[in-house]
Amino acid sequence: MVKIIHIDMDCFYAQVEMRDNPALANKPIAVGGDSDRRSVIATCNYQAREFGVRSAMATARAKQLCPKLVLVPGRMSVYQQVSVQIRAIFAQYSSLVEPLSLDEAYIDVTDCQQCLGSATLIAQEIRQKIFEVTGLTASAGIAPNKFMAKIASDLNKPNGQFVITPNNVDQFALNLPLKKIPGVGGVTEKKLKALGLTMGRDVRAVDESFMVKHFGKFGLAIRERCFGIDLRPIDPTRIRKSVGVEITLAIDIDTTDQCISMLEQIYPELLKRIEKADSTKVIAKQGIKIKFNDFQSTTVERISSEANYPLFLTLLDEALTRSKGRSIRLIGLNVGLHSEELNQQSTTEQLDLFAQ
Ligand code: DCP
Ligand code: MG
């Protein structure tokens, strides 16, 4: 039986800032841009969350919700150092480690002999070591597959862990709120709800073709999850080769102007993600992706050494010539990063603007 641990640091950037400046520890804080009206926060500590402040929220809005919020500028190089430290700890338990971001990773401990082979005890020990080495707390999820481990790591946050045993998988999947499935954002959640689907058990009651009709291939993945199935293996070679932002639209759109207004919304987020991406790589190309209302996608790319906005507009024009009367349900922008390493995959994070 496969044993997966998902580790996720608690309010990561904020916790690092509190560690390094104890004066912040008892105040609601957020890490991110301040004054600029367009800036957003990266994350916030748990005190701030009590006021409803959240990751990716506009700073202005966060300040409204929590007027005493202390804004701290981010220090990416420090977060990167911590990330190296925690990855070194994961490596003591398994060679099958798949980092998802600086503060998060899957670890396959199926063959790990330490702690009598108990994944629960291994997770505890890893969290203990993280605390000893970095002074920071992490939470863990332990489950027979990736998606359940990821959901589980949130259930006893902060500084806790949650186990889903093989015996509990079925029950957990039946009672799973669909919005907890990684990849299901606000738009998909609303659409599921409109179809009468909110829990795992609801999806089990409809057949595959229904899910494909409404959600394309992703519908099949959702349905699998509702049966507790996730066959994706841990991929230790997965390294980001591109950085992207996608937005699934609440309502399909048709005109170039509507598309441009969407680009204006997601372009700043793309720039932010590029800034955070692996600084050892350089931009080699930029691309646009459009998904039409029949779920067909098209992409247009050009060689480029930056995320050039006017060039994105040109690429948009080119992509739209392929619409043949179809409306548009998703737009994405991305840049390809150049590196010597082989065998890489790209990831595009879903930006769900309507979820906030
Ligand atoms: N982050 C970001 N922008 C986002 C989300 C996250 O810059 N939209 C950064 C800041 C976070 C870090 O990535 O500290 C890790 O993201 P998580 O989603 O794990 O969030 P936190 O670790 O902050 O909080 P939690 O305790 O809920 O995991
Ligand atoms: Mg985290």
GROMACS .gro file of C-alpha atoms and ligand atoms in nm:
model
  385
    1MET     CA    1   0.000   0.000   0.000
    2VAL     CA    2   0.135   0.339  -0.103
    3LYS     CA    3   0.205   0.585   0.180
    4ILE     CA    4   0.227   0.952   0.094
    5ILE     CA    5   0.305   1.239   0.327
    6HIS     CA    6   0.224   1.594   0.223
    7ILE     CA    7   0.414   1.854   0.422
    8ASP     CA    8   0.311   2.219   0.419
    9MET     CA    9   0.466   2.494   0.629
   10ASP     CA   10   0.223   2.704   0.834
   11CYS     CA   11   0.166   3.059   0.700
   12PHE     CA   12   0.513   3.021   0.557
   13TYR     CA   13   0.644   3.368   0.468
   14ALA     CA   14   0.464   3.522   0.765
   15GLN     CA   15   0.605   3.266   1.006
   16VAL     CA   16   0.959   3.331   0.884
   17GLU     CA   17   0.907   3.704   0.937
   18MET     CA   18   0.777   3.647   1.292
   19ARG     CA   19   1.069   3.419   1.368
   20ASP     CA   20   1.321   3.680   1.258
   21ASN     CA   21   1.142   3.973   1.423
   22PRO     CA   22   0.970   3.865   1.746
   23ALA     CA   23   0.812   4.210   1.780
   24LEU     CA   24   0.574   4.099   1.505
   25ALA     CA   25   0.472   3.777   1.677
   26ASN     CA   26   0.162   3.904   1.853
   27LYS     CA   27   0.033   4.128   1.578
   28PRO     CA   28  -0.170   4.052   1.269
   29ILE     CA   29   0.083   4.065   0.986
   30ALA     CA   30   0.083   4.017   0.611
   31VAL     CA   31   0.375   3.975   0.376
   32GLY     CA   32   0.348   4.172   0.056
   33GLY     CA   33   0.333   4.506  -0.113
   34ASP     CA   34   0.190   4.803   0.072
   35SER     CA   35   0.089   5.150  -0.046
   36ASP     CA   36   0.043   5.073  -0.416
   37ARG     CA   37  -0.330   5.045  -0.479
   38ARG     CA   38  -0.283   4.748  -0.706
   39SER     CA   39  -0.066   4.542  -0.475
   40VAL     CA   40  -0.173   4.214  -0.317
   41ILE     CA   41  -0.050   4.024  -0.015
   42ALA     CA   42   0.134   3.693  -0.050
   43THR     CA   43   0.019   3.552   0.282
   44CYS     CA   44  -0.065   3.651   0.637
   45ASN     CA   45  -0.036   3.501   0.985
   46TYR     CA   46  -0.321   3.334   1.172
   47GLN     CA   47  -0.408   3.646   1.374
   48ALA     CA   48  -0.474   3.828   1.048
   49ARG     CA   49  -0.678   3.535   0.914
   50GLU     CA   50  -0.924   3.585   1.200
   51PHE     CA   51  -1.018   3.912   1.033
   52GLY     CA   52  -1.076   3.737   0.700
   53VAL     CA   53  -0.745   3.839   0.545
   54ARG     CA   54  -0.622   3.582   0.290
   55SER     CA   55  -0.341   3.507   0.042
   56ALA     CA   56  -0.363   3.698  -0.287
   57MET     CA   57  -0.605   3.953  -0.141
   58ALA     CA   58  -0.561   4.315  -0.250
   59THR     CA   59  -0.365   4.498   0.018
   60ALA     CA   60  -0.629   4.770   0.029
   61ARG     CA   61  -0.901   4.515   0.102
   62ALA     CA   62  -0.688   4.344   0.368
   63LYS     CA   63  -0.637   4.678   0.541
   64GLN     CA   64  -1.011   4.740   0.535
   65LEU     CA   65  -1.078   4.408   0.705
   66CYS     CA   66  -0.796   4.449   0.955
   67PRO     CA   67  -0.692   4.814   1.001
   68LYS     CA   68  -0.409   4.718   1.237
   69LEU     CA   69  -0.255   4.482   0.985
   70VAL     CA   70   0.124   4.520   0.976
   71LEU     CA   71   0.264   4.486   0.623
   72VAL     CA   72   0.607   4.333   0.594
   73PRO     CA   73   0.805   4.323   0.269
   74GLY     CA   74   0.895   3.973   0.153
   75ARG     CA   75   1.251   3.833   0.164
   76MET     CA   76   1.251   3.566  -0.101
   77SER     CA   77   1.613   3.462  -0.048
   78VAL     CA   78   1.542   3.375   0.318
   79TYR     CA   79   1.237   3.167   0.219
   80GLN     CA   80   1.453   2.989  -0.038
   81GLN     CA   81   1.712   2.906   0.227
   82VAL     CA   82   1.446   2.756   0.453
   83SER     CA   83   1.319   2.556   0.159
   84VAL     CA   84   1.665   2.405   0.107
   85GLN     CA   85   1.675   2.313   0.477
   86ILE     CA   86   1.341   2.136   0.481
   87ARG     CA   87   1.413   1.952   0.155
   88ALA     CA   88   1.732   1.818   0.312
   89ILE     CA   89   1.519   1.674   0.594
   90PHE     CA   90   1.274   1.510   0.350
   91ALA     CA   91   1.571   1.348   0.174
   92GLN     CA   92   1.660   1.166   0.497
   93TYR     CA   93   1.340   0.964   0.465
   94SER     CA   94   1.291   0.903   0.094
   95SER     CA   95   1.441   0.966  -0.247
   96LEU     CA   96   1.087   1.010  -0.380
   97VAL     CA   97   1.025   1.374  -0.291
   98GLU     CA   98   0.824   1.606  -0.515
   99PRO     CA   99   0.836   1.971  -0.410
  100LEU     CA  100   0.527   2.170  -0.511
  101SER     CA  101   0.653   2.507  -0.399
  102LEU     CA  102   0.907   2.643  -0.153
  103ASP     CA  103   0.704   2.535   0.149
  104GLU     CA  104   0.528   2.223   0.029
  105ALA     CA  105   0.620   1.874  -0.089
  106TYR     CA  106   0.494   1.521  -0.136
  107ILE     CA  107   0.709   1.246   0.010
  108ASP     CA  108   0.653   0.882  -0.083
  109VAL     CA  109   0.750   0.684   0.229
  110THR     CA  110   0.613   0.349   0.113
  111ASP     CA  111   0.957   0.190   0.137
  112CYS     CA  112   1.090   0.390   0.431
  113GLN     CA  113   1.198   0.163   0.716
  114GLN     CA  114   1.240   0.433   0.980
  115CYS     CA  115   0.991   0.473   1.265
  116LEU     CA  116   0.898   0.108   1.216
  117GLY     CA  117   0.765   0.203   0.876
  118SER     CA  118   0.482   0.407   1.029
  119ALA     CA  119   0.403   0.704   0.804
  120THR     CA  120   0.228   0.875   1.095
  121LEU     CA  121   0.543   0.859   1.308
  122ILE     CA  122   0.765   0.958   1.015
  123ALA     CA  123   0.552   1.269   0.957
  124GLN     CA  124   0.578   1.357   1.325
  125GLU     CA  125   0.954   1.315   1.318
  126ILE     CA  126   0.992   1.523   1.002
  127ARG     CA  127   0.788   1.806   1.157
  128GLN     CA  128   0.996   1.785   1.474
  129LYS     CA  129   1.319   1.806   1.275
  130ILE     CA  130   1.189   2.099   1.072
  131PHE     CA  131   1.120   2.279   1.399
  132GLU     CA  132   1.463   2.199   1.542
  133VAL     CA  133   1.648   2.309   1.230
  134THR     CA  134   1.443   2.613   1.124
  135GLY     CA  135   1.241   2.714   1.430
  136LEU     CA  136   0.927   2.690   1.217
  137THR     CA  137   0.617   2.472   1.236
  138ALA     CA  138   0.474   2.263   0.956
  139SER     CA  139   0.161   2.054   0.912
  140ALA     CA  140   0.132   1.714   0.748
  141GLY     CA  141  -0.124   1.499   0.575
  142ILE     CA  142  -0.074   1.124   0.556
  143ALA     CA  143  -0.276   0.917   0.307
  144PRO     CA  144  -0.255   0.638   0.048
  145ASN     CA  145  -0.241   0.891  -0.239
  146LYS     CA  146  -0.137   1.244  -0.326
  147PHE     CA  147  -0.462   1.435  -0.332
  148MET     CA  148  -0.585   1.297  -0.001
  149ALA     CA  149  -0.250   1.369   0.163
  150LYS     CA  150  -0.274   1.726   0.039
  151ILE     CA  151  -0.626   1.775   0.166
  152ALA     CA  152  -0.533   1.611   0.497
  153SER     CA  153  -0.241   1.845   0.563
  154ASP     CA  154  -0.491   2.132   0.594
  155LEU     CA  155  -0.718   1.959   0.842
  156ASN     CA  156  -0.510   2.007   1.156
  157LYS     CA  157  -0.331   2.326   1.064
  158PRO     CA  158  -0.132   2.490   1.219
  159ASN     CA  159   0.131   2.259   1.366
  160GLY     CA  160  -0.074   1.943   1.333
  161GLN     CA  161  -0.123   1.639   1.118
  162PHE     CA  162  -0.409   1.424   0.994
  163VAL     CA  163  -0.408   1.065   0.877
  164ILE     CA  164  -0.641   0.902   0.626
  165THR     CA  165  -0.592   0.528   0.651
  166PRO     CA  166  -0.675   0.295   0.361
  167ASN     CA  167  -0.984   0.188   0.557
  168ASN     CA  168  -1.108   0.546   0.574
  169VAL     CA  169  -1.048   0.640   0.210
  170ASP     CA  170  -1.393   0.548   0.089
  171GLN     CA  171  -1.579   0.728   0.365
  172PHE     CA  172  -1.358   1.033   0.325
  173ALA     CA  173  -1.422   1.043  -0.052
  174LEU     CA  174  -1.798   1.008  -0.008
  175ASN     CA  175  -1.811   1.304   0.228
  176LEU     CA  176  -1.557   1.516   0.047
  177PRO     CA  177  -1.671   1.870  -0.032
  178LEU     CA  178  -1.577   1.901  -0.400
  179LYS     CA  179  -1.423   2.244  -0.351
  180LYS     CA  180  -1.147   2.076  -0.149
  181ILE     CA  181  -1.024   1.880  -0.449
  182PRO     CA  182  -0.701   2.046  -0.567
  183GLY     CA  183  -0.770   2.220  -0.898
  184VAL     CA  184  -1.138   2.286  -0.825
  185GLY     CA  185  -1.152   2.663  -0.796
  186GLY     CA  186  -1.444   2.898  -0.744
  187VAL     CA  187  -1.567   2.881  -1.103
  188THR     CA  188  -1.571   2.501  -1.119
  189GLU     CA  189  -1.724   2.485  -0.773
  190LYS     CA  190  -2.012   2.710  -0.880
  191LYS     CA  191  -2.068   2.510  -1.192
  192LEU     CA  192  -2.069   2.184  -0.998
  193LYS     CA  193  -2.315   2.331  -0.753
  194ALA     CA  194  -2.546   2.448  -1.031
  195LEU     CA  195  -2.553   2.086  -1.149
  196GLY     CA  196  -2.644   1.972  -0.797
  197LEU     CA  197  -2.297   1.845  -0.712
  198THR     CA  198  -2.133   1.956  -0.386
  199MET     CA  199  -1.998   1.638  -0.225
  200GLY     CA  200  -1.810   1.331  -0.341
  201ARG     CA  201  -2.124   1.122  -0.306
  202ASP     CA  202  -2.310   1.348  -0.554
  203VAL     CA  203  -2.049   1.295  -0.825
  204ARG     CA  204  -2.055   0.920  -0.768
  205ALA     CA  205  -2.423   0.926  -0.856
  206VAL     CA  206  -2.363   1.067  -1.207
  207ASP     CA  207  -2.182   0.885  -1.484
  208GLU     CA  208  -1.855   0.957  -1.662
  209SER     CA  209  -2.010   1.099  -1.976
  210PHE     CA  210  -2.198   1.358  -1.771
  211MET     CA  211  -1.873   1.478  -1.614
  212VAL     CA  212  -1.693   1.487  -1.949
  213LYS     CA  213  -1.977   1.677  -2.109
  214HIS     CA  214  -1.960   1.953  -1.850
  215PHE     CA  215  -1.592   1.960  -1.747
  216GLY     CA  216  -1.394   1.788  -2.020
  217LYS     CA  217  -1.105   1.567  -1.913
  218PHE     CA  218  -1.091   1.738  -1.574
  219GLY     CA  219  -1.439   1.598  -1.509
  220LEU     CA  220  -1.297   1.248  -1.521
  221ALA     CA  221  -1.025   1.336  -1.272
  222ILE     CA  222  -1.284   1.488  -1.037
  223ARG     CA  223  -1.489   1.171  -1.061
  224GLU     CA  224  -1.186   0.952  -0.984
  225ARG     CA  225  -1.108   1.160  -0.676
  226CYS     CA  226  -1.464   1.106  -0.557
  227PHE     CA  227  -1.391   0.734  -0.557
  228GLY     CA  228  -1.073   0.801  -0.359
  229ILE     CA  229  -0.853   0.732  -0.661
  230ASP     CA  230  -0.540   0.927  -0.751
  231LEU     CA  231  -0.283   0.722  -0.942
  232ARG     CA  232  -0.033   1.003  -0.999
  233PRO     CA  233   0.309   0.883  -0.881
  234ILE     CA  234   0.552   1.103  -0.691
  235ASP     CA  235   0.774   1.266  -0.950
  236PRO     CA  236   1.108   1.375  -0.803
  237THR     CA  237   1.224   1.512  -1.141
  238ARG     CA  238   0.942   1.754  -1.174
  239ILE     CA  239   1.102   2.092  -1.210
  240ARG     CA  240   0.922   2.395  -1.334
  241LYS     CA  241   0.999   2.473  -1.695
  242SER     CA  242   0.738   2.739  -1.742
  243VAL     CA  243   0.551   2.989  -1.532
  244GLY     CA  244   0.195   3.071  -1.615
  245VAL     CA  245  -0.137   3.208  -1.506
  246GLU     CA  246  -0.473   3.091  -1.629
  247ILE     CA  247  -0.819   3.221  -1.571
  248THR     CA  248  -1.135   3.025  -1.631
  249LEU     CA  249  -1.405   3.277  -1.701
  250ALA     CA  250  -1.727   3.289  -1.505
  251ILE     CA  251  -1.907   3.352  -1.834
  252ASP     CA  252  -1.771   3.271  -2.180
  253ILE     CA  253  -1.658   3.577  -2.375
  254ASP     CA  254  -1.646   3.661  -2.747
  255THR     CA  255  -1.481   3.992  -2.822
  256THR     CA  256  -1.119   4.099  -2.846
  257ASP     CA  257  -1.187   4.381  -2.601
  258GLN     CA  258  -1.316   4.138  -2.341
  259CYS     CA  259  -1.006   3.926  -2.388
  260ILE     CA  260  -0.780   4.228  -2.349
  261SER     CA  261  -0.948   4.323  -2.027
  262MET     CA  262  -0.881   3.969  -1.898
  263LEU     CA  263  -0.516   3.995  -2.003
  264GLU     CA  264  -0.490   4.318  -1.808
  265GLN     CA  265  -0.611   4.132  -1.501
  266ILE     CA  266  -0.382   3.833  -1.520
  267TYR     CA  267  -0.065   3.995  -1.657
  268PRO     CA  268   0.039   4.147  -1.318
  269GLU     CA  269  -0.001   3.805  -1.156
  270LEU     CA  270   0.220   3.653  -1.425
  271LEU     CA  271   0.491   3.910  -1.349
  272LYS     CA  272   0.467   3.827  -0.979
  273ARG     CA  273   0.507   3.457  -1.042
  274ILE     CA  274   0.803   3.515  -1.272
  275GLU     CA  275   0.968   3.712  -0.996
  276LYS     CA  276   0.922   3.419  -0.760
  277ALA     CA  277   1.033   3.154  -1.006
  278ASP     CA  278   1.370   2.990  -1.008
  279SER     CA  279   1.616   3.274  -1.049
  280THR     CA  280   1.878   3.050  -1.212
  281LYS     CA  281   1.666   3.033  -1.527
  282VAL     CA  282   1.600   3.293  -1.794
  283ILE     CA  283   1.291   3.360  -2.004
  284ALA     CA  284   1.319   3.203  -2.348
  285LYS     CA  285   0.969   3.242  -2.490
  286GLN     CA  286   0.623   3.371  -2.411
  287GLY     CA  287   0.290   3.222  -2.499
  288ILE     CA  288  -0.084   3.255  -2.478
  289LYS     CA  289  -0.335   2.976  -2.438
  290ILE     CA  290  -0.703   2.997  -2.514
  291LYS     CA  291  -0.964   2.734  -2.448
  292PHE     CA  292  -1.284   2.757  -2.648
  293ASN     CA  293  -1.629   2.665  -2.527
  294ASP     CA  294  -1.600   2.325  -2.695
  295PHE     CA  295  -1.297   2.258  -2.466
  296GLN     CA  296  -1.052   2.272  -2.760
  297SER     CA  297  -0.738   2.465  -2.674
  298THR     CA  298  -0.498   2.658  -2.886
  299THR     CA  299  -0.161   2.806  -2.798
  300VAL     CA  300   0.055   3.064  -2.970
  301GLU     CA  301   0.417   3.117  -2.871
  302ARG     CA  302   0.705   3.342  -2.969
  303ILE     CA  303   1.070   3.350  -2.873
  304SER     CA  304   1.116   3.629  -2.622
  305SER     CA  305   1.349   3.716  -2.338
  306GLU     CA  306   1.081   3.887  -2.128
  307ALA     CA  307   0.707   3.885  -2.063
  308ASN     CA  308   0.635   4.154  -2.315
  309TYR     CA  309   0.278   4.288  -2.290
  310PRO     CA  310   0.240   4.425  -2.646
  311LEU     CA  311   0.366   4.091  -2.777
  312PHE     CA  312   0.097   3.913  -2.572
  313LEU     CA  313  -0.161   4.132  -2.751
  314THR     CA  314  -0.021   4.021  -3.087
  315LEU     CA  315  -0.035   3.658  -2.978
  316LEU     CA  316  -0.393   3.711  -2.864
  317ASP     CA  317  -0.490   3.838  -3.209
  318GLU     CA  318  -0.332   3.536  -3.367
  319ALA     CA  319  -0.505   3.295  -3.128
  320LEU     CA  320  -0.843   3.461  -3.188
  321THR     CA  321  -0.819   3.408  -3.562
  322ARG     CA  322  -0.862   3.039  -3.477
  323SER     CA  323  -1.187   3.084  -3.288
  324LYS     CA  324  -1.415   3.013  -3.588
  325GLY     CA  325  -1.713   3.159  -3.406
  326ARG     CA  326  -1.651   2.975  -3.079
  327SER     CA  327  -1.658   3.171  -2.752
  328ILE     CA  328  -1.378   3.161  -2.502
  329ARG     CA  329  -1.385   2.997  -2.162
  330LEU     CA  330  -1.022   3.022  -2.049
  331ILE     CA  331  -0.725   3.246  -2.115
  332GLY     CA  332  -0.371   3.181  -1.998
  333LEU     CA  333  -0.039   3.359  -2.025
  334ASN     CA  334   0.293   3.190  -1.975
  335VAL     CA  335   0.664   3.222  -2.024
  336GLY     CA  336   0.899   2.936  -2.099
  337LEU     CA  337   1.214   2.926  -1.893
  338HIS     CA  338   1.540   2.820  -2.041
  339SER     CA  339   1.764   2.576  -1.860
  340GLU     CA  340   2.013   2.303  -1.936
  341GLU     CA  341   1.827   2.038  -1.744
  342LEU     CA  342   1.643   1.771  -1.934
  343ASN     CA  343   1.332   1.578  -1.856
  344GLN     CA  344   1.128   1.864  -1.722
  345GLN     CA  345   0.762   1.932  -1.709
  346SER     CA  346   0.577   2.256  -1.691
  347THR     CA  347   0.315   2.361  -1.448
  348THR     CA  348   0.061   2.634  -1.477
  349GLU     CA  349  -0.115   2.741  -1.167
  350GLN     CA  350  -0.479   2.816  -1.200
  351LEU     CA  351  -0.566   3.171  -1.106
  352ASP     CA  352  -0.919   3.182  -0.993
  353LEU     CA  353  -1.004   3.550  -0.981
  354PHE     CA  354  -1.368   3.483  -0.917
  355ALA     CA  355  -1.300   3.268  -0.615
  356GLN     CA  356  -1.204   3.564  -0.399
  357DCP     N1  357   0.202   3.250  -0.166
  357DCP     C1  358   0.194   3.359  -0.251
  357DCP     N2  359   0.078   3.387  -0.320
  357DCP     C2  360  -0.030   3.306  -0.304
  357DCP     C3  361  -0.025   3.195  -0.219
  357DCP     C4  362   0.093   3.170  -0.149
  357DCP     O1  363   0.291   3.432  -0.265
  357DCP     N3  364  -0.143   3.332  -0.371
  357DCP     C5  365   0.328   3.225  -0.091
  357DCP     C6  366   0.319   3.280   0.048
  357DCP     C7  367   0.298   3.161   0.136
  357DCP     C8  368   0.365   3.050   0.059
  357DCP     O2  369   0.354   3.086  -0.079
  357DCP     O3  370   0.354   3.180   0.265
  357DCP     C9  371   0.303   2.914   0.085
  357DCP     O4  372   0.169   2.911   0.042
  357DCP     P1  373   0.056   2.831   0.118
  357DCP     O5  374  -0.060   2.823   0.025
  357DCP     O6  375   0.111   2.705   0.175
  357DCP     O7  376   0.012   2.930   0.236
  357DCP     P2  377   0.078   2.956   0.375
  357DCP     O8  378   0.195   2.864   0.400
  357DCP     O9  379   0.111   3.102   0.385
  357DCP    O10  380  -0.038   2.928   0.476
  357DCP     P3  381  -0.096   2.786   0.525
  357DCP    O11  382  -0.066   2.780   0.671
  357DCP    O12  383  -0.243   2.793   0.500
  357DCP    O13  384  -0.026   2.680   0.445
  358MG      MG  385   0.184   2.660   0.367
   0.00000   0.00000   0.00000
